[in-house]
XYZ file of C-alpha atoms in Angstrom:
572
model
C 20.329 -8.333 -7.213
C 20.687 -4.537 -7.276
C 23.451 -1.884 -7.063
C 26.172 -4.512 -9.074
C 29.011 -1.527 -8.849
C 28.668 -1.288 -5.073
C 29.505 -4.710 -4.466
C 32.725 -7.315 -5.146
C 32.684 -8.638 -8.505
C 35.022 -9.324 -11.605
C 34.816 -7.464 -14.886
C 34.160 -9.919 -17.785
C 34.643 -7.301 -19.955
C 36.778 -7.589 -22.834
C 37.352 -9.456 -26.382
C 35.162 -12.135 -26.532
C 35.502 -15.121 -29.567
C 32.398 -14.654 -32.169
C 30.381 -16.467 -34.483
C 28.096 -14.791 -36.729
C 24.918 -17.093 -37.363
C 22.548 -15.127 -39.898
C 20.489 -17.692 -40.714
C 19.932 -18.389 -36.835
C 20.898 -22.202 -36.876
C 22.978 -22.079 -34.049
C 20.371 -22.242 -31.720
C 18.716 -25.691 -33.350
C 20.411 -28.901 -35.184
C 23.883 -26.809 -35.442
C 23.859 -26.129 -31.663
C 26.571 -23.393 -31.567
C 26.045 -23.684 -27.732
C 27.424 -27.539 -26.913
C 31.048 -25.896 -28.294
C 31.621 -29.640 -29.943
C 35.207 -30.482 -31.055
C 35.986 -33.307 -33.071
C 36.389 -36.584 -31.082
C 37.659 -38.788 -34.188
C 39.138 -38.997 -37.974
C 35.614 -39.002 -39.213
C 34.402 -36.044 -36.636
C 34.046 -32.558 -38.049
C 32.064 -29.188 -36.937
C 31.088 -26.730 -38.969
C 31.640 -24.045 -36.626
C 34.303 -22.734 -34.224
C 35.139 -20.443 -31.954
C 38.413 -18.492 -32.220
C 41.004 -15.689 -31.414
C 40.783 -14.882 -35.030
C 37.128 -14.229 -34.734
C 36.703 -11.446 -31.850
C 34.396 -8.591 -30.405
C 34.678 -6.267 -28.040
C 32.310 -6.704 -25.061
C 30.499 -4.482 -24.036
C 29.731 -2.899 -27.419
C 27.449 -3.322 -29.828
C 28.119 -5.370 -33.031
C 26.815 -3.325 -35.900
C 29.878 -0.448 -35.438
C 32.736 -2.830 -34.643
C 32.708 -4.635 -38.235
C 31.320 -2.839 -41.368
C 29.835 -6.275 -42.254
C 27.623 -6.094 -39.698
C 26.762 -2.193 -40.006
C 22.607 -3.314 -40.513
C 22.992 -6.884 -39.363
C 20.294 -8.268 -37.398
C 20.108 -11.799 -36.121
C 21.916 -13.747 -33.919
C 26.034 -13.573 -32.754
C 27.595 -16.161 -30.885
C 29.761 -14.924 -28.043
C 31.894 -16.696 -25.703
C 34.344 -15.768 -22.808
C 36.603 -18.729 -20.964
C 38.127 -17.426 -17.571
C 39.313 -19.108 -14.373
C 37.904 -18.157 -11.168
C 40.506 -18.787 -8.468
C 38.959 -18.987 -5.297
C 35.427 -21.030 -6.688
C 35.214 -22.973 -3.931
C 34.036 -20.384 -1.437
C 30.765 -18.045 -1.484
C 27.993 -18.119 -4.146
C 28.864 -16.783 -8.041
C 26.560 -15.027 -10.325
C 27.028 -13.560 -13.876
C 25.164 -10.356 -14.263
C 24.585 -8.823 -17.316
C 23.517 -5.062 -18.197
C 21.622 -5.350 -21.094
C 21.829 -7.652 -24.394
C 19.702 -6.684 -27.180
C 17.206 -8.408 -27.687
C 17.262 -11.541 -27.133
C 20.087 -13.624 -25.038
C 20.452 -17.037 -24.137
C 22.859 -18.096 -21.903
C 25.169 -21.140 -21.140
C 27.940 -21.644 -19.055
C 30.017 -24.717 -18.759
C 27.742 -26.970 -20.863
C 24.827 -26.235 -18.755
C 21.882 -23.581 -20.230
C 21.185 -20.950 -17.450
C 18.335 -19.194 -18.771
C 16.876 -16.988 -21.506
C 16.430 -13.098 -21.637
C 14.159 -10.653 -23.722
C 14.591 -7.264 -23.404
C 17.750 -4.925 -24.350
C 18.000 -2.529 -22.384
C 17.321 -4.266 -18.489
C 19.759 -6.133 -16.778
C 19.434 -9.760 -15.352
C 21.894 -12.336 -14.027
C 21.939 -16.291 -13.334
C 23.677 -17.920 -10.374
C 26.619 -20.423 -11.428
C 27.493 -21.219 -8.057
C 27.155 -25.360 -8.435
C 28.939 -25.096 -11.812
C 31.455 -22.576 -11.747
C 35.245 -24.220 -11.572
C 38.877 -23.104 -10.321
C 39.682 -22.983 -14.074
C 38.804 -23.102 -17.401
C 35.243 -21.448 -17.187
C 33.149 -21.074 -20.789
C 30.240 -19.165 -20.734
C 28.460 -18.916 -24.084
C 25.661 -16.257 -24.794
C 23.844 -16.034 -27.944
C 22.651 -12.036 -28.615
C 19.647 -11.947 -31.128
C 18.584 -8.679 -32.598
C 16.258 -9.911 -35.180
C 12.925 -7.031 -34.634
C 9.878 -8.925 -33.371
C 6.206 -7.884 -33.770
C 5.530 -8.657 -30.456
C 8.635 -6.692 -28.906
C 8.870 -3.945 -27.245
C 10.165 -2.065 -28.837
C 7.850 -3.761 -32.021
C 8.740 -3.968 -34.952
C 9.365 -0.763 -36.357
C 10.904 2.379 -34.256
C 13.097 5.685 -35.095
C 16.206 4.791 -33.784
C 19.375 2.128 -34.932
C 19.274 -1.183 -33.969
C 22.408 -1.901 -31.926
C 22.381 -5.577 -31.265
C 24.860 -7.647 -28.806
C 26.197 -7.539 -25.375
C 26.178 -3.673 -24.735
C 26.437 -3.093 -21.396
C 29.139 -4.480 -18.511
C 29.375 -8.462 -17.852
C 30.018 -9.205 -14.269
C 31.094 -11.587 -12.393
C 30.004 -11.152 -8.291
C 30.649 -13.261 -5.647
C 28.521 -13.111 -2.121
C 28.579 -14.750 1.313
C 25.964 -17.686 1.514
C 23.626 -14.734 2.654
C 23.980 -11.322 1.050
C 21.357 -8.138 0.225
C 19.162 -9.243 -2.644
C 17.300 -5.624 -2.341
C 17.221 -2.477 -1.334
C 14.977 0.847 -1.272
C 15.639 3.405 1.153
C 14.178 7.230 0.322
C 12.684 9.902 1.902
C 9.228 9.625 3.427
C 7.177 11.454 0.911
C 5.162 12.991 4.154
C 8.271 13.708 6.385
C 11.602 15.548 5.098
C 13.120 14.394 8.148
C 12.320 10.768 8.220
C 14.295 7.867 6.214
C 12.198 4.734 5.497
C 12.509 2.011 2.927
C 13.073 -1.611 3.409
C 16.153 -4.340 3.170
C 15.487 -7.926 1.390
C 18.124 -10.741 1.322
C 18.444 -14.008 -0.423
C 16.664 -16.169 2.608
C 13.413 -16.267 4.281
C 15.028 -17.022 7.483
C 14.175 -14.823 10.131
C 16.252 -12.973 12.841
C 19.110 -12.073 10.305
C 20.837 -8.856 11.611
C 21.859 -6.504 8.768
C 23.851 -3.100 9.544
C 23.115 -0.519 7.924
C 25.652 2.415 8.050
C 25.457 6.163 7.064
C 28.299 7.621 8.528
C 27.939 11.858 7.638
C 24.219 11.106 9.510
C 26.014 9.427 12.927
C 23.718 5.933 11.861
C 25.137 2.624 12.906
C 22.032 0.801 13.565
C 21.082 -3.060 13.316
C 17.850 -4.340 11.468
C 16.164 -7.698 11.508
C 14.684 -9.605 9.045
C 11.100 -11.162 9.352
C 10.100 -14.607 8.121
C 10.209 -13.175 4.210
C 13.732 -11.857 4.862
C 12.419 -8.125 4.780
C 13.752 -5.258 7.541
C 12.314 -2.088 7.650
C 13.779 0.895 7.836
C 12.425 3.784 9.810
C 14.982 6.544 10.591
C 14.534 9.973 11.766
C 17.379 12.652 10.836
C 18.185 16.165 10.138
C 18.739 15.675 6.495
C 20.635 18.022 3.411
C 18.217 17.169 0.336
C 19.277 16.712 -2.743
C 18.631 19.511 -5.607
C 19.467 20.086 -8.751
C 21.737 23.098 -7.496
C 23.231 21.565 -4.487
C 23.020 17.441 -6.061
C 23.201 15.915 -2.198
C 24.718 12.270 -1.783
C 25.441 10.095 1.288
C 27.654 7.331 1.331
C 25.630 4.329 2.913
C 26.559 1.182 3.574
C 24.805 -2.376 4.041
C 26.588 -5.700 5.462
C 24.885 -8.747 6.215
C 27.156 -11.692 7.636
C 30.255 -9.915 6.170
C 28.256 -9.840 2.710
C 28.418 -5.727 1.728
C 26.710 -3.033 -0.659
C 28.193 0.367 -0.691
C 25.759 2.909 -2.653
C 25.396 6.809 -2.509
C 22.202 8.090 -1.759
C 19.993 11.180 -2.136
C 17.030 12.077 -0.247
C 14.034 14.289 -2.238
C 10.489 14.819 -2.197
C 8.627 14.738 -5.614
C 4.900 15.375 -5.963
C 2.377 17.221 -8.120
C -0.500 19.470 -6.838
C -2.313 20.357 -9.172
C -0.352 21.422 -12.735
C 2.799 22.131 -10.718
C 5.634 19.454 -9.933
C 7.124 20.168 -6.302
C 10.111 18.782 -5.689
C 11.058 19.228 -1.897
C 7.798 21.283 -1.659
C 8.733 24.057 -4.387
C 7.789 24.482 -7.803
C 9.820 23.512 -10.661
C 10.242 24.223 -13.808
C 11.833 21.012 -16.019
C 14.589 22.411 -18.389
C 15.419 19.428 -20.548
C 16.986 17.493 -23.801
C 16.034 14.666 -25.188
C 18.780 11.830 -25.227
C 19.200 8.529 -27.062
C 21.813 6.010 -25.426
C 24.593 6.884 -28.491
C 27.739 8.826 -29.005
C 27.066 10.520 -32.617
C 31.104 10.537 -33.446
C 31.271 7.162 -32.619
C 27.673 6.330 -34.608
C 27.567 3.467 -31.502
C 25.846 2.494 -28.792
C 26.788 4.449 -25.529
C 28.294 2.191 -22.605
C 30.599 3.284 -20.442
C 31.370 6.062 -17.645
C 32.952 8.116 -19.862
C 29.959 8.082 -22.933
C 27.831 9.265 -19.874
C 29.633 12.061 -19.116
C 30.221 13.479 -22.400
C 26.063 13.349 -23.326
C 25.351 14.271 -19.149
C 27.946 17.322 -19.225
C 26.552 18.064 -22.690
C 23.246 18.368 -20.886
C 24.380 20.573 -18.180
C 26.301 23.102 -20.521
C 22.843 23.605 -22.115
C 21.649 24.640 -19.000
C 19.462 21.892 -18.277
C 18.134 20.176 -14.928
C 16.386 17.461 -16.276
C 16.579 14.600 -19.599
C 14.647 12.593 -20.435
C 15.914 9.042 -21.944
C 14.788 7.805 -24.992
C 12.922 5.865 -25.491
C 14.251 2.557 -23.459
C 16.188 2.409 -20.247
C 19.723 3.871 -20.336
C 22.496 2.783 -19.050
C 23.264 3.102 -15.195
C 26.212 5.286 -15.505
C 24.061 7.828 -16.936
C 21.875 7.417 -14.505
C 24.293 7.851 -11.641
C 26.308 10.424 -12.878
C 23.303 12.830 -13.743
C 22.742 12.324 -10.467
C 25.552 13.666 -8.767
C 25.470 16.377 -11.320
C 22.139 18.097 -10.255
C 20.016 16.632 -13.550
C 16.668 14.668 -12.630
C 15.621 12.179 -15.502
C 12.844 10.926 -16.991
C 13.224 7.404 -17.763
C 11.289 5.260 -20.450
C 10.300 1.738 -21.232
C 10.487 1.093 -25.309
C 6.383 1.098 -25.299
C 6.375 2.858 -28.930
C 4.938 3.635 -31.931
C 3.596 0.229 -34.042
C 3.349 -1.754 -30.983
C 0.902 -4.657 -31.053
C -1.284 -3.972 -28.253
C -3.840 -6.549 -29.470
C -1.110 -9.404 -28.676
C -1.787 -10.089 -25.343
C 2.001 -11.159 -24.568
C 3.246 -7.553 -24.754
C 1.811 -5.604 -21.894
C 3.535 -8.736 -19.463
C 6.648 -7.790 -21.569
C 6.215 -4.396 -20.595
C 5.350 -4.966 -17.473
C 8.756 -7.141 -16.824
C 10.699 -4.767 -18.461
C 9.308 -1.924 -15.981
C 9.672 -3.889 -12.661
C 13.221 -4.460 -14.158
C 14.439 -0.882 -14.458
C 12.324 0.245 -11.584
C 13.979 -2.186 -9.545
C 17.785 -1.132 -10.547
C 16.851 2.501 -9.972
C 14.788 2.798 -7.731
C 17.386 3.963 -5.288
C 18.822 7.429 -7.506
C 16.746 10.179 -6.337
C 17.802 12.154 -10.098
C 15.045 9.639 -11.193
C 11.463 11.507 -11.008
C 9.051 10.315 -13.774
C 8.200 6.551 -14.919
C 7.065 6.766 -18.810
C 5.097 3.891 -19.325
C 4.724 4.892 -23.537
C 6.108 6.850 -26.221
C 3.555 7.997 -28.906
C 1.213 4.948 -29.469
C -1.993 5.345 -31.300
C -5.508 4.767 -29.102
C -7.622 1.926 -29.132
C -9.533 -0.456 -26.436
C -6.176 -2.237 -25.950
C -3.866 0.291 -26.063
C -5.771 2.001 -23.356
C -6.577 -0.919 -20.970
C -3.006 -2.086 -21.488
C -1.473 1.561 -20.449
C -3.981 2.032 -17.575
C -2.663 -0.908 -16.155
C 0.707 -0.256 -16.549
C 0.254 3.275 -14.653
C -1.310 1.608 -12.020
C 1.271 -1.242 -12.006
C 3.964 1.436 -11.253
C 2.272 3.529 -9.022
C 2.279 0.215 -6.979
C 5.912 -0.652 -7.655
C 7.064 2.765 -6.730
C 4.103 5.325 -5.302
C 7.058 7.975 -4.732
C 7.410 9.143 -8.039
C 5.711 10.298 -10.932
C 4.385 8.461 -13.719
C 3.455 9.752 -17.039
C 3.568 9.190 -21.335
C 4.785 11.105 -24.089
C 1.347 11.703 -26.263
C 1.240 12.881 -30.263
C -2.443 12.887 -30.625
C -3.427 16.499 -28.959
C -6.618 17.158 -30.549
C -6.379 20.472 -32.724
C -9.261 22.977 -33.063
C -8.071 26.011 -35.339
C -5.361 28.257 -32.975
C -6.524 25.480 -29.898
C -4.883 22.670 -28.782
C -6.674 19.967 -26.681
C -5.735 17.455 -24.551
C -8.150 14.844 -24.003
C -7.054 11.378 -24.117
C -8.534 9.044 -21.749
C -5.078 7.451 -20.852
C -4.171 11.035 -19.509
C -6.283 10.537 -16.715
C -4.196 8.223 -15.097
C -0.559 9.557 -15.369
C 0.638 12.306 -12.999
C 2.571 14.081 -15.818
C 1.644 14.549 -19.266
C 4.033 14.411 -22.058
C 3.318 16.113 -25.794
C 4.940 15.534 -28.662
C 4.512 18.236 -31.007
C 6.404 18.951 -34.243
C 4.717 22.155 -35.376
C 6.755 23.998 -37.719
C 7.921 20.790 -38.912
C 5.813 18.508 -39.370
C 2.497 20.355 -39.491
C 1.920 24.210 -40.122
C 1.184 26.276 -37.376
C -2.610 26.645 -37.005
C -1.830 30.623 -36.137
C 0.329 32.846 -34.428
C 2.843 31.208 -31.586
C 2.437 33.518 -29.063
C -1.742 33.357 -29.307
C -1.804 29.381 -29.313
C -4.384 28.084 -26.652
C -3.973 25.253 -24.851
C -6.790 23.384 -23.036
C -6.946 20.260 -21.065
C -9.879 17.998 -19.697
C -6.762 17.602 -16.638
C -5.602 19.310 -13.916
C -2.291 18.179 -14.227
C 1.336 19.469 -15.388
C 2.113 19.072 -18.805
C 6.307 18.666 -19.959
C 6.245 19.984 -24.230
C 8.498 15.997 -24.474
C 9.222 16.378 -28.127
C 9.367 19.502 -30.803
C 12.289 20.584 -32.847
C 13.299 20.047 -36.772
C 15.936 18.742 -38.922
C 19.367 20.682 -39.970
C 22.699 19.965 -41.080
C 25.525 21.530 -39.165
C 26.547 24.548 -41.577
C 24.101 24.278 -43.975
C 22.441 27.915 -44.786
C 20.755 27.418 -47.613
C 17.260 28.289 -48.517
C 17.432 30.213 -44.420
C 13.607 30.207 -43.335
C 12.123 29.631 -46.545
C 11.686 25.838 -46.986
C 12.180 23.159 -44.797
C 13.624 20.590 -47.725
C 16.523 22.122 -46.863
C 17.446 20.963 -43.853
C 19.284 24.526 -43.129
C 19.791 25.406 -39.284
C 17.934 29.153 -39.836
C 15.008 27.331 -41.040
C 15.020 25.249 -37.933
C 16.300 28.070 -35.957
C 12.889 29.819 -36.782
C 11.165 26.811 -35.155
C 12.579 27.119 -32.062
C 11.877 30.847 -32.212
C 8.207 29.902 -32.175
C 7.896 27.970 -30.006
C 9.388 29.668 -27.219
C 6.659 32.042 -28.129
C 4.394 29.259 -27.739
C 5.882 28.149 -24.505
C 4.539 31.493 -22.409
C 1.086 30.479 -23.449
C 0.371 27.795 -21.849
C -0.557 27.895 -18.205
C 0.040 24.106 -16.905
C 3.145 23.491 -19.256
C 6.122 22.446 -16.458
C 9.226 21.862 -18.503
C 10.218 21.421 -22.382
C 12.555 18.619 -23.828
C 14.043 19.706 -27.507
C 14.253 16.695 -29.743
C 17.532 15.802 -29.145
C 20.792 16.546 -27.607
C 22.258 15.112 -30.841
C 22.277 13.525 -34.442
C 21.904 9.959 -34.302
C 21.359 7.090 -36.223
C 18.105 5.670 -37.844
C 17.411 3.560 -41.198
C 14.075 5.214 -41.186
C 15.879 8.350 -41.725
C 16.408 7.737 -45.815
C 16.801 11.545 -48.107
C 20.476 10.599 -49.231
C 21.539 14.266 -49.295
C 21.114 15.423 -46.051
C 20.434 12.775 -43.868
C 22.148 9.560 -45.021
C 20.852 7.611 -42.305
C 20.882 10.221 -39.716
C 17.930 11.794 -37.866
C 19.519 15.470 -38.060
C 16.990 16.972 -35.504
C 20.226 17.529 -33.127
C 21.286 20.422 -31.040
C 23.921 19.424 -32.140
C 25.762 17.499 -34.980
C 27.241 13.826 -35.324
C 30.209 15.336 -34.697
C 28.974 17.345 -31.819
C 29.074 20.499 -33.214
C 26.711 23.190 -32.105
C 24.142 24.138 -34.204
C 21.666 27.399 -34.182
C 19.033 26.022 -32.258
C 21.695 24.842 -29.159
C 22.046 28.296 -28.414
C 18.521 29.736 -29.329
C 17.700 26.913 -26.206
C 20.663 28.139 -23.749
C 20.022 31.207 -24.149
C 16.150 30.281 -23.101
C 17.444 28.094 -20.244
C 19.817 30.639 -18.587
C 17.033 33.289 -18.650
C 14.546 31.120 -16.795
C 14.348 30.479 -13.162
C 12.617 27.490 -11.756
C 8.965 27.475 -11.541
C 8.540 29.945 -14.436
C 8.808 30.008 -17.685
């Protein structure tokens, strides 16, 4: 089930009774999940629920008590809630993300498992859900696995819990499962796409509605429950300076899903993107899914648009996510703001390619986020990895994952942030053989920073074995908000002239390099990492922000909007 905000459903949102479990037992002999009482004068538990024991849902656990600030294992939530009304229509509980790991029960009865924390899923409760006196039990495991993705090991704070919304929808007996309706990528008059609901049967009319384009029309379903759609209109299309939406509408048997769609055209010829036929030049930021004054995980409407409008005061017409899928908010509301995203599945540095279980994890985890946004035109680039080291199965797993999108969703672009360009003195080479299957590639490069220049900026050569775009993903340094000392001379510093000289240079950089198609700094703000370990400046920050963890605007914010407002799309 798609598009959970455009249909009826209850918020489940809210405090929710705890148990900590760091030892994990719950989930064996202790069995946390049964919620036992005592039955006689020789019964006893050695665990409860209770209002005295609460968390806020969603959120993540690590910034609500300081106990937990670097906990990671498993909390026990659980919500009870009466449901007036049970008797009629079908009942699901959807969930946005829980990281990483969630098992789920509801009224005694074990719905399912989940891995994955950033990807939504649900499980129908329709035969067990009651009047009153509902219980629904989730246990949220953090704990880093090898085998994860992300793996064991990664650059970023490990928020663990429920973190996103908890729903709970109600449909007719028949409702819209899925949806995908875009522009034909060969015809920027023509709407096609498809409508899937809950039942094979065929001969199911569905209505689909778009009101601003005069469409009332009926579709059938064939024997898999599919109806195409096939419409031919004058259309407005959606750009980043005039962000295009229309209101559409689906109903099936008095079942309905109200979303707001854009129609665009996105394509590469050669090493330019096109979107709607005309070059474009990606003006970006790097974001992680965190408000730095809050030092939590971001989750609601309003933590979008503070890091979105962020984003757009920079001057920017594009993000990029890191380095997992956000949440849909920010998805949404960077759409109806002009910005097109690059979104990312958690494919990252240390990941054990040689385990065969993880490229089916990856794979899930991709049809999962394709499948929730497939439907926001903002969304222009699949990354199917962030930085991983080659080898026989790191390539065959990748290759396969390109493909594996292309064939989920052949109207965008795919592509991979890459941080092994081959260097030649003042030349820079691009030759992986993953490369050769994206339609974007994404470098991350930390010259200045991490390794010297190998000459001057401005007479760097690039070369690639591709005729494709390339998007600079990554580059930046690390600075405290204020801090002057030492200016350019040493980067131990941390002092915002020192990286302000970096950014300098590489806008030099930027005009010498003939297929490069946007730039992401690295990132939109300070956030949180236990890798990040120099107790003077960083204490547990990654200080390579535009701005600070108080959102404060450093040198290098305006070194890059001052770049931004002087460019003009398809140039650089």
């Amino acid at each position: 089930m798609i598009n959970i905000y455009g249909r009826s459903g209850t918020s489940l949102n809210g405090k929710w009774e705890t148990i900590i479990d760091p030892f994990d037992v719950g989930i064996g002999w202790r069995a946390i999940y049964k919620d036992a009482r005592p039955k006689g004068k020789t019964d006893f538990v050695e665990y409860s629920f209770g209002p005295a024991n609460t968390l806020y849902v969603p959120g993540d656990f690590n910034s609500q008590l300081p106990e937990l600030t670097y906990f990671e294992s498993s909390v026990w939530y659980k919500k009870t809630f009466n449901c007036p009304g049970s008797k009629d229509g079908r009942f699901f509980i959807h969930f946005g993300a829980v990281n990483y790991i969630a098992d789920v029960y509801f009224n005694g009865k074990k719905l399912g498992h989940h891995e994955g924390g950033f990807t939504p899923f649900q499980f129908e409760v329709t035969d067990l859900i009651k009047e009153t006196g509902n219980s629904l039990i989730v246990r949220a495991n953090s704990a880093r696995v090898k085998n994860g993705i992300p793996g064991s090991l990664f650059d970023w704070f490990n928020y663990g819990g429920i973190t996103r919304d908890v729903q709970l929808i109600k449909t007719r007996q028949i409702f819209v499962e899925d949806y995908k309706i875009q522009l034909d990528p060969k015809d920027n008059s023509r709407i096609t796409g498809y409508v899937k609901l809950d039942t094979t049967l065929a001969g199911k009319l569905i209505s689909l509605s778009i009101p601003e384009l005069k469409v009332n029309q009926k579709l059938v379903t064939d024997e898999k429950g599919y109806a195409g759609v096939n419409l031919k209109k004058g259309l407005k299309l959606w750009t980043p300076e005039q962000p295009k939406l229309y209101d559409i509408r689906l109903n099936v048997e008095g079942d309905t899903v109200a979303d707001r769609i854009g129609f665009r055209n996105i394509k590469v010829e050669g090493t330019k993107i096109l979107l709607n036929g005309k070059p474009v030049f990606l003006r970006g930021v790097n974001i992680h899914e965190e408000i730095p004054q809050r030092g939590a995980r971001a989750w609601s409407e309003s933590d979008a648009k503070t890091l979105i409008d962020w984003a757009k005061e920079l001057g920017c017409n594009f993000v990029r996510l890191v380095h997992y899928p956000h949440n849909e908010y920010a998805i949404k509301y960077a759409e109806e703001k002009g910005i097109m995203v690059w979104e990312e599945v958690p494919v990252y540095q240390g990941i054990d390619f040689a385990d065969a279980t993880v490229k089916d994890k990856a794979e899930q985890m991709l049809k999962e986020v394709i499948k929730r946004d497939r439907n926001r035109c903002n969304v222009i680039l699949w990354s199917i990895a962030n930085e991983t080291s080659p080898s026989k199965e790191r390539d065959q797993t990748l290759i396969e994952l390109a493909k594996e999108v292309k064939m989920l969703d052949p109207g965008r672009l795919v592509t991979a942030a890459f941080n092994n360009v081959n260097r030649q003195g003042d030349k820079m080479i691009l030759k992986d053989s993953v490369m050769k299957y994206l339609d974007v590639i994404g470098v991350n490069e930390y010259m200045g920073w991490y390794t010297d220049w190998p000459g001057e900026p401005e007479k760097m050569q690039w070369v690639s074995d591709f005729n494709k775009p390339m998007i600079i993903s990554e580059f930046g340094g690390e600075s405290v908000y204020g801090n002057k000392a030492d200016t350019v001379i040493k980067a131990s510093a941390w002092s915002e002239d020192y990286v302000a000289n970096i950014y300098h240079n590489q806008i030099k950089m930027f005009g010498t390099i003939p297929f490069l198609q946007g730039v992401c700094p690295w990132v939109l703000a300070d956030f949180r990492s236990p890798y990040r370990m120099q107790s003077t400046y960083q204490k547990g920050w990654n200080r390579k922000g535009l701005l600070s963890d108080q959102g404060e605007k450093k040198k290098a914010w305006y070194i890059m909007k001052a770049y931004y407002d002087g460019l003009k799309d398809g140039s650089h």
